Amino acid sequence: MVRLFFYLVGFGFSVVGGMMAIAYLNLITPERGFCDYWVYIARRPECYLLPIGLLFIWGSLSFPSRGP
């Protein structure tokens, strides 16, 4: 049950973080390139939810469950 909880929380974090990263793609202008985009999203705390969520999902799927 704990693994399912972490899986669902990780999925939610990944969705929110990914949507915010995609939403910030609208800030790219011809004067700014992808380098400025990566610097900008690296400073936004809500974009950190994507890798955190992926780690939660990976952890819930890879660690063995206890019990029979």
Tab-separated table of N, CA and C in Angstrom:
chain	number	residue	atom	x	y	z
A	1	MET	N	0.813	-1.184	0.000
A	1	MET	CA	0.000	0.000	0.000
A	1	MET	C	0.868	1.264	0.000
A	2	VAL	N	1.995	1.179	0.707
A	2	VAL	CA	2.909	2.319	0.749
A	2	VAL	C	3.527	2.553	-0.625
A	3	ARG	N	3.845	1.455	-1.313
A	3	ARG	CA	4.410	1.589	-2.656
A	3	ARG	C	3.423	2.257	-3.605
A	4	LEU	N	2.165	1.911	-3.509
A	4	LEU	CA	1.147	2.535	-4.344
A	4	LEU	C	1.023	4.021	-4.035
A	5	PHE	N	1.090	4.365	-2.756
A	5	PHE	CA	1.026	5.773	-2.353
A	5	PHE	C	2.187	6.562	-2.959
A	6	PHE	N	3.411	6.034	-2.833
A	6	PHE	CA	4.566	6.734	-3.391
A	6	PHE	C	4.505	6.799	-4.910
A	7	TYR	N	3.967	5.764	-5.525
A	7	TYR	CA	3.816	5.775	-6.980
A	7	TYR	C	2.854	6.885	-7.409
A	8	LEU	N	1.725	6.991	-6.743
A	8	LEU	CA	0.741	8.008	-7.116
A	8	LEU	C	1.226	9.418	-6.793
A	9	VAL	N	1.899	9.587	-5.672
A	9	VAL	CA	2.466	10.897	-5.347
A	9	VAL	C	3.534	11.275	-6.369
A	10	GLY	N	4.384	10.329	-6.728
A	10	GLY	CA	5.400	10.585	-7.742
A	10	GLY	C	4.802	10.918	-9.090
A	11	PHE	N	3.728	10.244	-9.431
A	11	PHE	CA	3.050	10.538	-10.694
A	11	PHE	C	2.481	11.954	-10.678
A	12	GLY	N	1.873	12.334	-9.578
A	12	GLY	CA	1.328	13.690	-9.463
A	12	GLY	C	2.415	14.748	-9.540
A	13	PHE	N	3.524	14.525	-8.829
A	13	PHE	CA	4.644	15.470	-8.888
A	13	PHE	C	5.191	15.570	-10.305
A	14	SER	N	5.318	14.442	-10.982
A	14	SER	CA	5.852	14.447	-12.343
A	14	SER	C	4.945	15.205	-13.300
A	15	VAL	N	3.657	15.030	-13.143
A	15	VAL	CA	2.713	15.734	-14.021
A	15	VAL	C	2.792	17.241	-13.799
A	16	VAL	N	2.801	17.654	-12.546
A	16	VAL	CA	2.857	19.092	-12.251
A	16	VAL	C	4.178	19.687	-12.727
A	17	GLY	N	5.291	19.034	-12.429
A	17	GLY	CA	6.592	19.542	-12.851
A	17	GLY	C	6.749	19.576	-14.362
A	18	GLY	N	6.272	18.547	-15.034
A	18	GLY	CA	6.348	18.519	-16.497
A	18	GLY	C	5.473	19.573	-17.145
A	19	MET	N	4.287	19.771	-16.590
A	19	MET	CA	3.406	20.806	-17.144
A	19	MET	C	3.997	22.194	-16.958
A	20	MET	N	4.636	22.434	-15.831
A	20	MET	CA	5.246	23.747	-15.611
A	20	MET	C	6.432	23.960	-16.540
A	21	ALA	N	7.219	22.927	-16.774
A	21	ALA	CA	8.345	23.046	-17.698
A	21	ALA	C	7.850	23.319	-19.120
A	22	ILE	N	6.768	22.673	-19.510
A	22	ILE	CA	6.199	22.916	-20.836
A	22	ILE	C	5.572	24.303	-20.903
A	23	ALA	N	4.925	24.725	-19.841
A	23	ALA	CA	4.312	26.057	-19.834
A	23	ALA	C	5.360	27.152	-19.952
A	24	TYR	N	6.528	26.940	-19.353
A	24	TYR	CA	7.580	27.943	-19.442
A	24	TYR	C	8.227	27.984	-20.818
A	25	LEU	N	7.917	27.021	-21.683
A	25	LEU	CA	8.408	27.102	-23.064
A	25	LEU	C	7.839	28.314	-23.791
A	26	ASN	N	6.713	28.842	-23.313
A	26	ASN	CA	6.135	30.029	-23.930
A	26	ASN	C	6.989	31.268	-23.714
A	27	LEU	N	7.948	31.205	-22.805
A	27	LEU	CA	8.802	32.359	-22.534
A	27	LEU	C	9.954	32.490	-23.512
A	28	ILE	N	10.183	31.459	-24.316
A	28	ILE	CA	11.292	31.518	-25.265
A	28	ILE	C	10.926	32.487	-26.391
A	29	THR	N	11.801	33.441	-26.607
A	29	THR	CA	11.647	34.395	-27.710
A	29	THR	C	12.856	34.238	-28.629
A	30	PRO	N	12.826	34.849	-29.803
A	30	PRO	CA	14.001	34.732	-30.683
A	30	PRO	C	15.287	35.284	-30.066
A	31	GLU	N	15.159	36.253	-29.160
A	31	GLU	CA	16.358	36.802	-28.524
A	31	GLU	C	16.942	35.846	-27.493
A	32	ARG	N	16.073	35.035	-26.902
A	32	ARG	CA	16.509	34.085	-25.889
A	32	ARG	C	16.536	32.688	-26.505
A	33	GLY	N	17.505	31.916	-26.130
A	33	GLY	CA	17.628	30.562	-26.656
A	33	GLY	C	17.280	29.531	-25.604
A	34	PHE	N	17.584	28.292	-25.931
A	34	PHE	CA	17.301	27.208	-25.003
A	34	PHE	C	18.204	27.263	-23.777
A	35	CYS	N	19.380	27.840	-23.925
A	35	CYS	CA	20.276	27.962	-22.776
A	35	CYS	C	19.637	28.837	-21.695
A	36	ASP	N	19.070	29.955	-22.095
A	36	ASP	CA	18.379	30.821	-21.134
A	36	ASP	C	17.148	30.133	-20.556
A	37	TYR	N	16.483	29.329	-21.373
A	37	TYR	CA	15.325	28.578	-20.879
A	37	TYR	C	15.739	27.612	-19.786
A	38	TRP	N	16.830	26.849	-19.990
A	38	TRP	CA	17.287	25.882	-18.988
A	38	TRP	C	17.737	26.585	-17.717
A	39	VAL	N	18.369	27.737	-17.865
A	39	VAL	CA	18.780	28.500	-16.680
A	39	VAL	C	17.541	28.981	-15.922
A	40	TYR	N	16.529	29.416	-16.650
A	40	TYR	CA	15.314	29.920	-16.000
A	40	TYR	C	14.576	28.813	-15.258
A	41	ILE	N	14.370	27.656	-15.890
A	41	ILE	CA	13.616	26.608	-15.203
A	41	ILE	C	14.440	25.951	-14.103
A	42	ALA	N	15.769	26.067	-14.162
A	42	ALA	CA	16.592	25.543	-13.069
A	42	ALA	C	16.401	26.367	-11.800
A	43	ARG	N	15.956	27.595	-11.947
A	43	ARG	CA	15.730	28.466	-10.790
A	43	ARG	C	14.299	28.410	-10.271
A	44	ARG	N	13.416	27.758	-10.979
A	44	ARG	CA	12.007	27.691	-10.562
A	44	ARG	C	11.795	26.450	-9.698
A	45	PRO	N	11.312	26.626	-8.466
A	45	PRO	CA	11.166	25.466	-7.575
A	45	PRO	C	10.109	24.464	-8.025
A	46	GLU	N	9.085	24.907	-8.738
A	46	GLU	CA	8.050	23.958	-9.158
A	46	GLU	C	8.531	23.030	-10.260
A	47	CYS	N	9.593	23.396	-10.953
A	47	CYS	CA	10.146	22.509	-11.977
A	47	CYS	C	10.960	21.380	-11.361
A	48	TYR	N	11.339	21.506	-10.098
A	48	TYR	CA	12.044	20.420	-9.410
A	48	TYR	C	11.111	19.257	-9.089
A	49	LEU	N	9.819	19.464	-9.216
A	49	LEU	CA	8.886	18.379	-8.933
A	49	LEU	C	8.985	17.255	-9.962
A	50	LEU	N	9.375	17.572	-11.178
A	50	LEU	CA	9.505	16.531	-12.212
A	50	LEU	C	10.562	15.486	-11.842
A	51	PRO	N	11.811	15.864	-11.561
A	51	PRO	CA	12.774	14.810	-11.194
A	51	PRO	C	12.452	14.149	-9.852
A	52	ILE	N	11.888	14.902	-8.913
A	52	ILE	CA	11.514	14.298	-7.631
A	52	ILE	C	10.428	13.250	-7.843
A	53	GLY	N	9.446	13.571	-8.657
A	53	GLY	CA	8.382	12.618	-8.955
A	53	GLY	C	8.888	11.384	-9.670
A	54	LEU	N	9.817	11.575	-10.605
A	54	LEU	CA	10.390	10.425	-11.299
A	54	LEU	C	11.182	9.537	-10.340
A	55	LEU	N	11.860	10.143	-9.381
A	55	LEU	CA	12.571	9.346	-8.372
A	55	LEU	C	11.595	8.569	-7.491
A	56	PHE	N	10.477	9.183	-7.129
A	56	PHE	CA	9.459	8.478	-6.341
A	56	PHE	C	8.909	7.285	-7.119
A	57	ILE	N	8.611	7.488	-8.390
A	57	ILE	CA	8.084	6.402	-9.217
A	57	ILE	C	9.112	5.292	-9.348
A	58	TRP	N	10.357	5.674	-9.639
A	58	TRP	CA	11.412	4.675	-9.770
A	58	TRP	C	11.597	3.910	-8.469
A	59	GLY	N	11.590	4.626	-7.361
A	59	GLY	CA	11.765	3.966	-6.071
A	59	GLY	C	10.633	3.025	-5.733
A	60	SER	N	9.418	3.426	-6.036
A	60	SER	CA	8.289	2.555	-5.710
A	60	SER	C	8.242	1.320	-6.588
A	61	LEU	N	8.790	1.384	-7.785
A	61	LEU	CA	8.776	0.233	-8.673
A	61	LEU	C	9.993	-0.676	-8.518
A	62	SER	N	11.114	-0.123	-8.087
A	62	SER	CA	12.322	-0.925	-8.083
A	62	SER	C	12.602	-1.616	-6.752
A	63	PHE	N	12.217	-1.024	-5.634
A	63	PHE	CA	12.506	-1.665	-4.358
A	63	PHE	C	11.505	-2.778	-4.103
A	64	PRO	N	12.006	-3.916	-3.638
A	64	PRO	CA	11.103	-5.037	-3.403
A	64	PRO	C	10.204	-4.768	-2.191
A	65	SER	N	9.035	-5.322	-2.250
A	65	SER	CA	8.107	-5.147	-1.120
A	65	SER	C	8.437	-6.162	-0.031
A	66	ARG	N	8.110	-5.795	1.178
A	66	ARG	CA	8.322	-6.723	2.293
A	66	ARG	C	7.098	-7.609	2.442
A	67	GLY	N	7.326	-8.789	2.873
A	67	GLY	CA	6.214	-9.692	3.103
A	67	GLY	C	6.111	-10.773	2.052
A	68	PRO	N	5.229	-11.712	2.279
A	68	PRO	CA	5.093	-12.845	1.337
A	68	PRO	C	4.375	-12.486	0.066
